[in-house]
């Protein structure tokens, strides 16, 4: 047997202490000190070390018991049937390993599997708080928390406030005793409302709906519980000493519905592990549109006879497993902090991280936004932090865990000089962003060029980030106007640039001159002017001269344009260097005015079916690109804006919709799928 080193022994002791403290804070004090993902990481590390070195296992290790003691504010009750936790699988390989284990148990006992009926049931794993409900002769007599799985807390009065839990079973001849298990949870809109109220009162906010549900159930005043509108999904039942005709888990779910319980409708019987995997994958994106939180799928063996034969390990049922989705929030360590300079001169601190898997991708860097955010996080190099993907795209640090900070950790401070050009940086009043104000800064120039060449701006094919870096390093380009003075001879001086490639790039740059005025305006990179706003502005001001001479009040009068954008546009055109740039672009033949549209004949004029309607598009549509959908709406007389407001008539929703969907739901704005949008465009 391999002997553990002193360092490994010390690490095991440290992990035990951290896990024990976190368990006590969560189960006893009801004051979590650690994210679930952090706890899982530490627990699994301890579990692995004890597997590698079994001589280190002790009776008091957190891995050797089901859970912690319940808090003492409520009466402790012993569960007639233990509430076991579920084993977790974090990928399909671990799911297959579980499948092999339970089949091996049956084979060892020479039990046969009936393949003529669905073998598995898949149910969404609701992120809430487990409850055990006892009914005698159809009447609710006890509601209890899970506690440590063996002993919980009796909270019947609080349970009775949950309207989706029946006080009396809705069947004529109820069992003499039935125990129902399920999950109490908060819907996302109720959770947001509770946190808004707590913020107004100056109270600490709940970290997530699960913590809020658990905290609500343990309120001593049941009136508070009632006000928070908890919901409940039932997922299993036990009939102690009763004969039953129920043969499968699916039968149990159907019977729960008969008795008057809410059962999650998004469940499925599966005949193979492949069907289980398909179900799991199908909900990976769709779950984001659910009104409640779910972080995985619970897979159960369907036949109850097999469940009984398989039984339990010391901690888990052998016949069920929770297949978890990749974490959208996860812990990691900050190795360093670098500072990036953007095209507007903004200095953005970026955390360099120990690589982690997040929402299905490997993340090594995450935004820290600005110096205020760094100070708020109290960030030190070496800290353990929680990272998530903002809008499921850009990784950002959302929380710091200073209780895990090593003694050698050093605080990070924003630099006083630009890391690109070495010039002093400046932080404007009333702004959180520190900026480099040196217009000759290479970082600002690179950012401007990359933005100008991007797909939504001038869409110059072949000119990407690497080539832009060479333009700036070789001093071939000092502004976007210089791009149009590049020649094949100049480009062939660059690394790995042949005459053929250089010719293609020069042609692509020249072709960009045909891009419309709206794209040119967006490409100029004026602060707060996005592609949608640029389209709105050029519709109102069809020439650059009209926009340059417009007052802020006139600009703000454009539907969808606010005072911040109006001020930014006016200030940009006041700068002499920017006016010089406009003159150079005009001389080089770019479109700085809208082309008059050809009059349409009555035969080909499209009916303006969406006249007066305002749309917002969010997510990825099944077949249409966002620009294509936008053009279809505009051709039919509708307007497309970039943000949801009370003036929005429709939200067109695609896959992986973000915060716009949440706001639209709050405002009660009608949602359309791509198919419904096309139906609206072509009602015949």
XYZ file of C-alpha atoms in Angstrom:
684
model
C 0.000 0.000 0.000
C 1.400 3.400 -1.041
C 2.164 5.591 1.937
C 0.944 9.210 1.869
C 3.488 11.997 2.115
C 3.251 14.547 4.944
C 1.973 17.093 2.389
C -0.893 14.771 1.399
C -1.786 14.134 5.047
C -1.849 17.866 5.690
C -4.028 18.454 2.625
C -6.523 15.806 3.776
C -6.777 17.473 7.190
C -7.280 20.864 5.562
C -9.989 19.550 3.228
C -11.834 17.873 6.106
C -11.840 21.086 8.086
C -13.084 23.190 5.146
C -15.825 20.729 4.176
C -16.934 20.308 7.792
C -17.136 24.078 8.333
C -19.127 24.519 5.129
C -21.522 21.680 6.051
C -22.100 23.092 9.537
C -22.770 26.594 8.184
C -25.192 25.266 5.576
C -27.139 22.605 7.506
C -27.032 23.942 11.055
C -26.628 27.715 10.890
C -28.505 28.147 7.596
C -25.806 30.650 6.577
C -23.840 29.221 3.630
C -20.188 30.282 3.475
C -19.322 28.455 0.267
C -20.763 27.991 -3.227
C -22.096 24.519 -4.070
C -19.528 24.159 -6.828
C -16.693 24.986 -4.416
C -18.022 22.480 -1.866
C -18.318 19.803 -4.577
C -14.754 20.428 -5.735
C -13.296 20.178 -2.213
C -15.438 17.151 -1.339
C -14.426 15.256 -4.475
C -10.756 16.055 -3.915
C -11.011 14.665 -0.362
C -12.920 11.641 -1.649
C -10.239 10.947 -4.262
C -7.392 11.260 -1.750
C -9.130 8.835 0.616
C -9.630 6.438 -2.294
C -5.937 6.664 -3.154
C -4.872 6.374 0.499
C -7.572 4.392 2.377
C -5.428 4.336 5.526
C -6.259 8.061 5.908
C -10.004 7.419 6.248
C -11.340 8.197 9.731
C -14.855 7.700 11.176
C -15.378 11.474 11.490
C -14.502 12.251 7.868
C -17.310 14.097 6.006
C -17.190 11.354 3.356
C -18.286 8.730 5.903
C -21.707 10.073 6.744
C -24.820 11.228 4.929
C -25.046 14.782 6.240
C -25.067 17.126 9.200
C -27.380 17.544 12.174
C -30.427 19.770 11.630
C -30.744 23.150 13.280
C -32.376 23.266 16.708
C -34.964 25.999 16.172
C -37.534 23.412 15.024
C -38.550 20.046 16.467
C -36.349 17.238 15.194
C -38.160 14.278 13.642
C -36.859 10.950 12.412
C -37.797 10.005 8.874
C -39.659 6.715 8.620
C -37.805 6.143 5.353
C -34.383 7.855 4.948
C -34.011 10.621 2.360
C -30.843 9.553 0.613
C -28.925 11.999 -1.514
C -28.165 11.136 -5.144
C -24.843 10.187 -6.650
C -23.705 12.752 -9.225
C -22.453 12.189 -12.762
C -20.822 15.100 -14.558
C -20.541 13.576 -18.028
C -21.915 10.702 -20.084
C -18.907 8.498 -19.287
C -19.773 8.650 -15.574
C -23.408 7.903 -16.492
C -22.299 4.805 -18.409
C -20.161 3.733 -15.446
C -23.224 3.963 -13.145
C -25.261 1.983 -15.663
C -22.619 -0.720 -15.705
C -22.479 -0.864 -11.887
C -26.175 -1.496 -11.291
C -26.331 -4.069 -14.070
C -23.322 -5.823 -12.568
C -25.126 -6.005 -9.190
C -28.131 -7.697 -10.798
C -25.932 -10.070 -12.748
C -24.136 -11.086 -9.539
C -27.533 -11.882 -8.017
C -28.619 -13.600 -11.254
C -31.564 -11.238 -11.645
C -33.031 -10.708 -15.106
C -33.869 -7.369 -16.682
C -37.192 -7.193 -18.510
C -36.387 -5.341 -21.720
C -40.005 -5.149 -22.923
C -40.782 -2.039 -20.844
C -39.002 1.347 -20.524
C -35.968 0.822 -18.328
C -35.344 4.431 -17.260
C -37.299 7.538 -16.310
C -35.728 10.966 -16.792
C -36.883 13.949 -14.743
C -35.486 17.467 -14.573
C -33.513 18.049 -11.372
C -35.213 21.002 -9.677
C -32.845 23.293 -7.783
C -34.776 23.722 -4.534
C -35.146 22.170 -1.095
C -36.265 18.566 -0.483
C -39.366 17.906 1.631
C -40.923 14.758 3.112
C -44.706 14.892 3.479
C -46.735 12.376 5.500
C -50.453 11.826 4.864
C -52.680 9.713 7.090
C -56.053 8.743 5.633
C -55.550 11.422 3.005
C -54.814 14.314 5.420
C -51.441 16.090 5.632
C -50.135 15.462 9.145
C -46.437 16.257 8.839
C -44.011 18.126 6.652
C -40.287 17.828 7.287
C -37.023 19.029 5.804
C -34.446 16.550 4.562
C -31.950 17.409 7.320
C -29.236 14.755 7.331
C -31.427 12.266 5.496
C -32.251 10.343 8.667
C -33.428 13.192 10.902
C -35.054 16.391 9.692
C -37.016 19.328 11.051
C -40.778 19.343 11.435
C -42.094 22.409 9.560
C -45.716 21.410 8.938
C -47.135 24.912 9.429
C -44.752 26.305 6.832
C -45.473 23.467 4.408
C -49.204 24.186 4.641
C -48.601 27.651 3.176
C -47.420 26.137 -0.127
C -50.537 26.123 -2.256
C -49.296 23.420 -4.642
C -49.159 20.960 -1.712
C -52.644 19.508 -1.068
C -53.863 19.535 2.548
C -56.154 16.644 1.596
C -55.448 14.100 -1.133
C -57.725 14.382 -4.118
C -58.795 10.703 -4.258
C -61.775 8.857 -2.765
C -59.963 5.989 -1.038
C -56.549 7.288 0.021
C -53.915 4.972 1.496
C -53.891 4.779 5.290
C -50.341 6.183 5.221
C -48.386 7.615 2.305
C -45.113 9.515 2.322
C -44.525 11.911 -0.563
C -41.141 13.308 -1.441
C -40.530 16.329 -3.593
C -38.816 19.666 -4.060
C -39.948 23.049 -2.778
C -38.637 25.850 -4.987
C -38.999 29.487 -5.924
C -39.809 30.550 -9.467
C -37.269 32.943 -10.956
C -39.622 35.931 -11.093
C -40.579 35.493 -7.415
C -36.898 35.118 -6.499
C -36.053 38.397 -8.271
C -38.957 40.129 -6.533
C -37.803 38.920 -3.090
C -34.259 40.146 -3.692
C -35.510 43.529 -4.894
C -37.534 43.906 -1.700
C -34.547 42.861 0.432
C -32.307 45.348 -1.368
C -34.780 48.167 -0.700
C -34.736 47.252 2.998
C -30.937 47.131 3.083
C -30.945 43.368 3.761
C -28.433 40.891 2.322
C -29.513 39.282 -0.946
C -30.098 35.570 -1.467
C -27.331 34.036 -3.590
C -29.688 31.871 -5.648
C -33.267 30.497 -5.649
C -32.232 27.306 -3.852
C -30.775 29.194 -0.876
C -33.848 31.424 -0.839
C -36.186 28.393 -0.781
C -34.244 26.728 2.049
C -34.147 29.939 4.062
C -37.860 30.509 3.533
C -38.845 27.035 4.742
C -36.992 27.598 8.008
C -38.697 30.872 8.860
C -40.294 30.731 12.302
C -43.144 32.978 11.125
C -45.268 31.046 8.620
C -46.750 34.321 7.354
C -43.343 35.150 5.842
C -43.306 31.741 4.159
C -46.749 32.339 2.708
C -45.737 35.754 1.332
C -42.850 34.237 -0.626
C -45.075 31.961 -2.733
C -43.044 28.755 -2.697
C -43.967 26.083 -5.227
C -43.598 22.296 -5.100
C -43.016 19.384 -7.486
C -43.580 15.856 -6.175
C -41.269 13.153 -7.532
C -41.695 9.949 -5.509
C -43.848 8.241 -2.880
C -43.701 5.426 -0.356
C -46.586 3.292 0.878
C -45.333 1.674 4.107
C -47.051 -1.674 4.641
C -49.576 -1.043 1.845
C -50.181 -3.367 -1.069
C -50.024 -1.446 -4.298
C -50.622 -1.895 -7.999
C -47.842 0.564 -8.787
C -45.127 -1.233 -10.756
C -42.890 1.551 -12.061
C -41.536 4.985 -11.240
C -43.742 6.288 -14.052
C -46.788 4.789 -12.318
C -45.761 6.633 -9.142
C -45.610 9.962 -10.964
C -49.027 9.359 -12.514
C -50.492 8.422 -9.115
C -49.019 11.557 -7.534
C -50.871 13.617 -10.111
C -54.088 11.737 -9.359
C -53.686 12.580 -5.678
C -53.483 16.289 -6.490
C -49.747 16.995 -6.622
C -47.883 18.992 -9.217
C -45.496 16.714 -11.097
C -42.969 18.197 -13.485
C -44.399 17.735 -16.999
C -40.948 17.576 -18.617
C -40.324 13.903 -17.902
C -39.698 10.981 -20.234
C -39.630 7.169 -20.233
C -36.523 5.822 -22.000
C -35.760 2.331 -23.241
C -32.001 2.858 -23.648
C -29.118 4.913 -22.323
C -28.924 6.614 -25.725
C -32.436 7.991 -25.228
C -31.400 9.197 -21.766
C -28.435 11.046 -23.286
C -30.650 12.573 -25.994
C -33.084 13.816 -23.320
C -30.208 15.296 -21.313
C -28.739 17.073 -24.345
C -32.119 18.367 -25.527
C -32.666 20.230 -22.255
C -29.191 21.766 -22.099
C -30.348 24.936 -23.870
C -34.114 24.672 -23.391
C -33.816 24.713 -19.594
C -32.738 28.367 -19.767
C -36.294 29.278 -20.812
C -37.904 27.513 -17.841
C -39.425 29.695 -15.087
C -37.390 27.844 -12.421
C -33.815 26.656 -11.937
C -32.676 23.196 -12.976
C -29.065 22.055 -13.002
C -29.354 18.541 -14.362
C -31.436 15.450 -14.999
C -32.340 12.734 -12.485
C -32.194 9.280 -14.079
C -34.067 6.497 -12.256
C -34.539 2.811 -12.958
C -38.203 2.586 -13.923
C -39.345 -0.843 -12.589
C -39.894 -0.661 -8.816
C -38.995 -4.353 -8.521
C -35.501 -3.571 -9.838
C -35.235 -0.609 -7.470
C -36.009 -2.903 -4.517
C -33.494 -5.500 -5.703
C -30.751 -2.911 -6.159
C -31.279 -1.179 -2.819
C -28.845 1.385 -1.444
C -25.178 1.941 -0.764
C -24.248 3.619 2.528
C -25.105 6.991 0.971
C -26.931 6.620 -2.357
C -29.694 4.603 -3.997
C -28.097 2.323 -6.607
C -31.086 2.799 -8.884
C -30.822 6.568 -9.438
C -28.234 9.161 -10.377
C -28.157 12.927 -11.027
C -26.565 13.800 -14.373
C -25.375 17.415 -13.982
C -24.988 20.021 -16.714
C -21.616 21.784 -17.062
C -21.383 24.481 -14.421
C -22.358 27.987 -15.518
C -20.673 29.155 -12.335
C -17.564 27.446 -11.044
C -14.593 28.081 -8.728
C -10.969 28.516 -9.736
C -7.785 30.277 -8.636
C -6.460 33.647 -9.844
C -2.890 33.178 -11.087
C -2.337 36.781 -12.208
C -4.149 39.937 -13.354
C -3.337 41.625 -16.673
C -4.731 44.910 -18.011
C -6.114 45.261 -21.545
C -6.570 48.558 -23.393
C -9.614 48.791 -25.677
C -10.342 50.939 -28.724
C -11.878 53.678 -26.547
C -8.799 53.695 -24.296
C -10.629 51.874 -21.499
C -8.339 49.857 -19.206
C -9.926 46.524 -18.338
C -8.349 44.272 -15.707
C -8.500 40.601 -16.666
C -8.011 37.691 -14.280
C -5.660 34.973 -15.538
C -7.111 31.755 -14.118
C -6.324 28.152 -13.488
C -8.195 26.556 -16.440
C -11.723 25.379 -15.664
C -14.684 23.920 -17.543
C -17.579 26.374 -17.720
C -20.781 25.906 -19.720
C -19.030 23.321 -21.878
C -15.853 25.292 -22.673
C -12.405 25.727 -21.118
C -11.991 29.148 -19.492
C -8.590 30.625 -18.627
C -9.365 34.357 -18.436
C -12.250 36.405 -17.029
C -13.146 40.084 -16.996
C -12.846 42.144 -13.808
C -14.474 45.169 -15.519
C -12.834 48.130 -13.721
C -10.965 49.299 -10.619
C -14.186 49.708 -8.609
C -15.037 46.084 -9.248
C -11.540 44.965 -8.233
C -11.856 46.928 -4.982
C -15.331 45.541 -4.337
C -14.012 41.995 -4.757
C -10.968 42.741 -2.569
C -9.058 40.699 -5.122
C -5.648 39.198 -4.350
C -3.435 37.152 -6.642
C -3.967 33.570 -5.450
C -7.594 34.024 -4.382
C -10.271 31.432 -5.114
C -13.050 33.093 -7.114
C -16.382 32.158 -8.665
C -16.500 32.619 -12.428
C -19.530 32.624 -14.698
C -20.285 33.413 -18.310
C -22.076 36.755 -18.602
C -24.838 36.258 -21.137
C -23.361 32.752 -21.477
C -20.582 34.205 -23.624
C -18.048 36.345 -21.744
C -16.452 34.874 -18.590
C -16.454 37.215 -15.578
C -15.522 36.983 -11.906
C -18.671 37.356 -9.805
C -17.533 36.496 -6.272
C -14.365 36.163 -4.251
C -13.841 33.629 -1.449
C -11.346 35.311 0.888
C -11.778 32.550 3.478
C -9.727 30.319 1.143
C -7.007 32.956 0.577
C -3.413 31.692 0.968
C -1.027 33.673 3.179
C 1.176 34.508 0.204
C -1.652 36.238 -1.736
C -0.882 39.796 -2.908
C -3.536 42.492 -3.578
C -3.935 43.787 -7.136
C -3.970 47.510 -7.912
C -4.756 49.234 -11.212
C -1.718 50.797 -12.939
C -1.185 54.574 -13.072
C 0.243 54.379 -16.596
C -1.058 52.742 -19.758
C 0.499 49.277 -20.165
C 0.602 49.795 -23.957
C 2.085 53.275 -24.437
C 3.344 54.154 -20.939
C 1.405 57.436 -20.776
C -0.483 58.477 -17.581
C -4.049 57.181 -17.408
C -7.109 59.217 -16.465
C -10.381 58.386 -14.748
C -13.178 60.829 -15.696
C -15.494 62.068 -12.967
C -18.660 60.011 -12.490
C -17.161 57.089 -14.439
C -15.885 53.767 -13.150
C -13.578 53.242 -16.122
C -9.925 54.301 -16.185
C -8.786 55.404 -19.653
C -5.689 56.052 -21.678
C -6.215 59.402 -23.420
C -3.205 59.165 -25.747
C -4.777 59.078 -29.233
C -1.537 57.618 -30.582
C -1.715 54.630 -28.244
C -1.158 51.448 -30.290
C -3.907 49.608 -28.384
C -6.516 52.252 -29.235
C -5.494 52.189 -32.895
C -5.592 48.369 -33.045
C -9.036 48.292 -31.458
C -10.359 50.897 -33.896
C -9.033 48.986 -36.900
C -10.386 45.624 -35.715
C -13.802 47.202 -35.106
C -13.798 48.919 -38.528
C -13.052 45.644 -40.320
C -15.549 43.560 -38.291
C -18.518 41.786 -39.863
C -21.194 44.228 -38.644
C -19.137 47.264 -39.694
C -17.229 47.398 -43.020
C -16.904 43.575 -43.151
C -13.426 43.507 -44.713
C -12.715 39.849 -45.364
C -9.178 38.700 -44.560
C -8.231 41.584 -42.257
C -8.277 40.099 -38.770
C -6.575 40.725 -35.456
C -3.186 39.239 -36.419
C -2.920 41.326 -39.584
C -4.011 44.489 -37.764
C -1.208 43.944 -35.229
C 1.282 43.857 -38.114
C -0.189 47.039 -39.674
C 0.371 48.901 -36.408
C 3.797 47.423 -35.584
C 5.131 48.236 -39.070
C 3.493 51.705 -38.892
C 1.681 51.102 -42.178
C -1.601 52.361 -40.746
C -2.276 55.231 -38.329
C -6.057 55.483 -38.801
C -8.850 53.606 -40.594
C -8.457 55.981 -43.551
C -4.912 54.672 -44.079
C -6.340 51.232 -44.893
C -7.537 52.630 -48.243
C -4.008 53.734 -49.146
C -2.475 50.283 -48.698
C -0.984 48.744 -51.841
C 0.083 45.263 -52.823
C 3.706 46.408 -52.637
C 3.308 47.608 -49.027
C 1.514 44.438 -47.927
C 4.061 42.039 -49.384
C 6.583 43.481 -46.913
C 4.643 41.786 -44.117
C 5.414 38.367 -42.664
C 4.009 35.444 -44.684
C 2.270 37.765 -47.147
C 2.523 36.792 -50.812
C 1.400 38.839 -53.784
C -1.755 36.779 -54.279
C -2.873 37.214 -50.648
C -1.973 40.905 -50.707
C -4.068 41.432 -53.853
C -7.090 39.777 -52.199
C -6.777 42.041 -49.167
C -6.469 45.227 -51.230
C -9.531 44.163 -53.236
C -11.501 43.415 -50.050
C -10.618 46.847 -48.640
C -11.725 48.541 -51.862
C -14.954 46.536 -51.939
C -15.823 47.843 -48.468
C -16.331 51.275 -50.013
C -19.717 50.049 -51.198
C -20.946 49.424 -47.657
C -23.917 51.658 -46.706
C -23.697 54.808 -44.598
C -25.117 53.014 -41.529
C -22.221 50.536 -41.480
C -19.678 53.343 -41.897
C -21.217 55.203 -38.962
C -21.092 52.078 -36.807
C -17.506 51.429 -37.931
C -16.383 54.851 -36.677
C -16.639 53.451 -33.167
C -18.498 56.356 -31.561
C -19.206 55.427 -27.931
C -22.664 53.941 -27.320
C -23.496 53.821 -31.064
C -24.185 50.190 -31.917
C -25.274 48.759 -35.254
C -28.991 49.191 -34.489
C -28.537 52.783 -33.310
C -26.437 53.563 -36.396
C -29.296 52.318 -38.591
C -31.784 54.532 -36.739
C -29.541 57.597 -36.973
C -28.867 57.242 -40.702
C -32.571 56.887 -41.398
C -33.147 60.259 -39.731
C -29.909 61.888 -40.950
C -29.242 60.493 -44.446
C -25.948 62.415 -44.895
C -22.932 62.831 -42.647
C -23.275 66.633 -42.928
C -26.790 66.471 -41.486
C -25.644 64.340 -38.568
C -22.595 66.558 -37.914
C -24.756 69.678 -37.706
C -27.588 68.109 -35.680
C -28.187 69.331 -32.129
C -28.356 66.858 -29.216
C -32.086 67.550 -28.970
C -32.573 66.651 -32.642
C -30.531 63.465 -32.259
C -32.378 62.488 -29.100
C -35.641 62.965 -30.982
C -34.920 59.800 -32.979
C -36.955 56.883 -31.665
C -34.687 54.579 -29.647
C -31.904 57.165 -29.164
C -31.292 58.508 -25.659
C -29.458 61.520 -24.260
C -26.240 59.556 -23.626
C -25.976 58.571 -27.300
C -26.907 62.079 -28.474
C -24.200 63.656 -26.308
C -21.613 61.090 -27.442
C -22.340 61.722 -31.142
C -22.123 65.506 -30.734
C -18.840 65.271 -28.806
C -17.283 62.931 -31.372
C -17.945 65.285 -34.281
C -16.533 68.250 -32.302
C -13.041 66.726 -32.350
C -10.999 68.228 -35.255
C -9.154 64.953 -35.897
C -12.456 63.157 -36.346
C -13.695 65.765 -38.853
C -10.429 65.323 -40.743
C -11.040 61.556 -40.791
C -14.517 62.102 -42.276
C -13.058 64.257 -45.057
C -10.427 61.611 -45.875
C -13.051 58.844 -45.997
C -15.205 60.996 -48.278
C -12.251 61.579 -50.641
C -11.538 57.846 -50.699
C -15.060 57.163 -51.928
C -16.835 55.655 -48.919
C -20.593 56.033 -48.553
C -21.307 58.861 -46.127
C -24.891 59.282 -47.211
C -27.840 56.976 -47.701
C -28.573 55.906 -51.255
C -32.106 56.851 -52.340
C -34.219 53.766 -52.790
C -35.735 53.064 -56.174
C -39.488 53.665 -56.364
C -41.362 50.392 -56.270
C -44.088 49.585 -58.727
C -47.470 48.545 -57.471
C -46.738 45.004 -58.667
C -43.651 44.450 -56.535
C -44.406 46.708 -53.538
C -44.475 44.645 -50.337
C -47.385 45.099 -48.030
C -46.251 46.816 -44.823
C -47.814 44.217 -42.540
C -45.711 45.258 -39.515
C -46.100 49.018 -39.837
C -45.850 50.752 -36.464
C -44.642 47.630 -34.628
C -41.361 47.494 -32.694
C -39.309 44.300 -32.428
C -36.292 43.099 -30.463
C -34.382 39.941 -31.456
C -32.554 37.765 -28.920
C -30.724 34.444 -29.166
C -29.801 32.367 -32.207
C -32.622 31.715 -34.674
C -32.923 28.247 -36.286
C -32.377 29.332 -39.896
C -32.334 33.126 -40.213
C -29.297 35.221 -39.364
C -30.135 38.167 -37.142
C -29.438 40.651 -39.967
C -31.767 38.707 -42.257
C -34.577 38.715 -39.692
C -34.023 42.421 -39.086
C -34.229 43.204 -42.801
C -37.443 41.197 -43.204
C -39.066 43.103 -40.349
C -37.931 46.482 -41.675
C -39.091 45.660 -45.213
C -42.509 44.946 -43.745
C -42.605 48.354 -42.038
C -41.491 47.303 -38.565
C -38.716 48.725 -36.404
C -35.936 46.696 -34.779
C -34.271 48.037 -31.642
C -31.515 46.656 -29.430
C -33.187 46.778 -26.015
C -36.521 45.748 -24.527
C -38.802 48.488 -23.188
C -42.500 49.140 -22.629
C -42.645 50.332 -26.260
C -41.547 46.922 -27.568
C -44.387 45.008 -29.245
C -42.660 41.681 -29.923
C -39.561 39.808 -28.768
C -38.284 37.324 -31.373
C -36.719 34.508 -29.323
C -34.028 32.124 -30.512
C -31.877 29.546 -28.765
C -29.727 30.684 -25.810
C -31.809 33.802 -25.222
C -30.393 36.062 -22.524
C -31.525 38.880 -20.228
C -33.793 40.420 -22.892
C -36.113 37.429 -22.521
C -36.283 37.908 -18.749
C -37.147 41.587 -19.120
C -39.750 40.841 -21.780
C -41.422 38.339 -19.450
C -41.461 40.928 -16.665
C -43.122 43.482 -18.974
C -45.544 40.951 -20.469
C -44.260 41.466 -24.019
C -45.426 38.927 -26.600
C -42.755 36.436 -27.645
C -42.372 35.005 -31.142
C -40.419 32.053 -32.445
C -38.844 32.294 -35.898
C -41.765 30.315 -37.339
C -44.291 32.679 -35.717
C -42.385 35.700 -37.049
C -42.516 34.285 -40.580
C -46.236 33.615 -40.139
C -46.702 37.226 -39.052
C -44.801 38.399 -42.134
C -46.835 36.144 -44.452
C -50.267 35.774 -42.870
C -51.709 34.150 -45.972
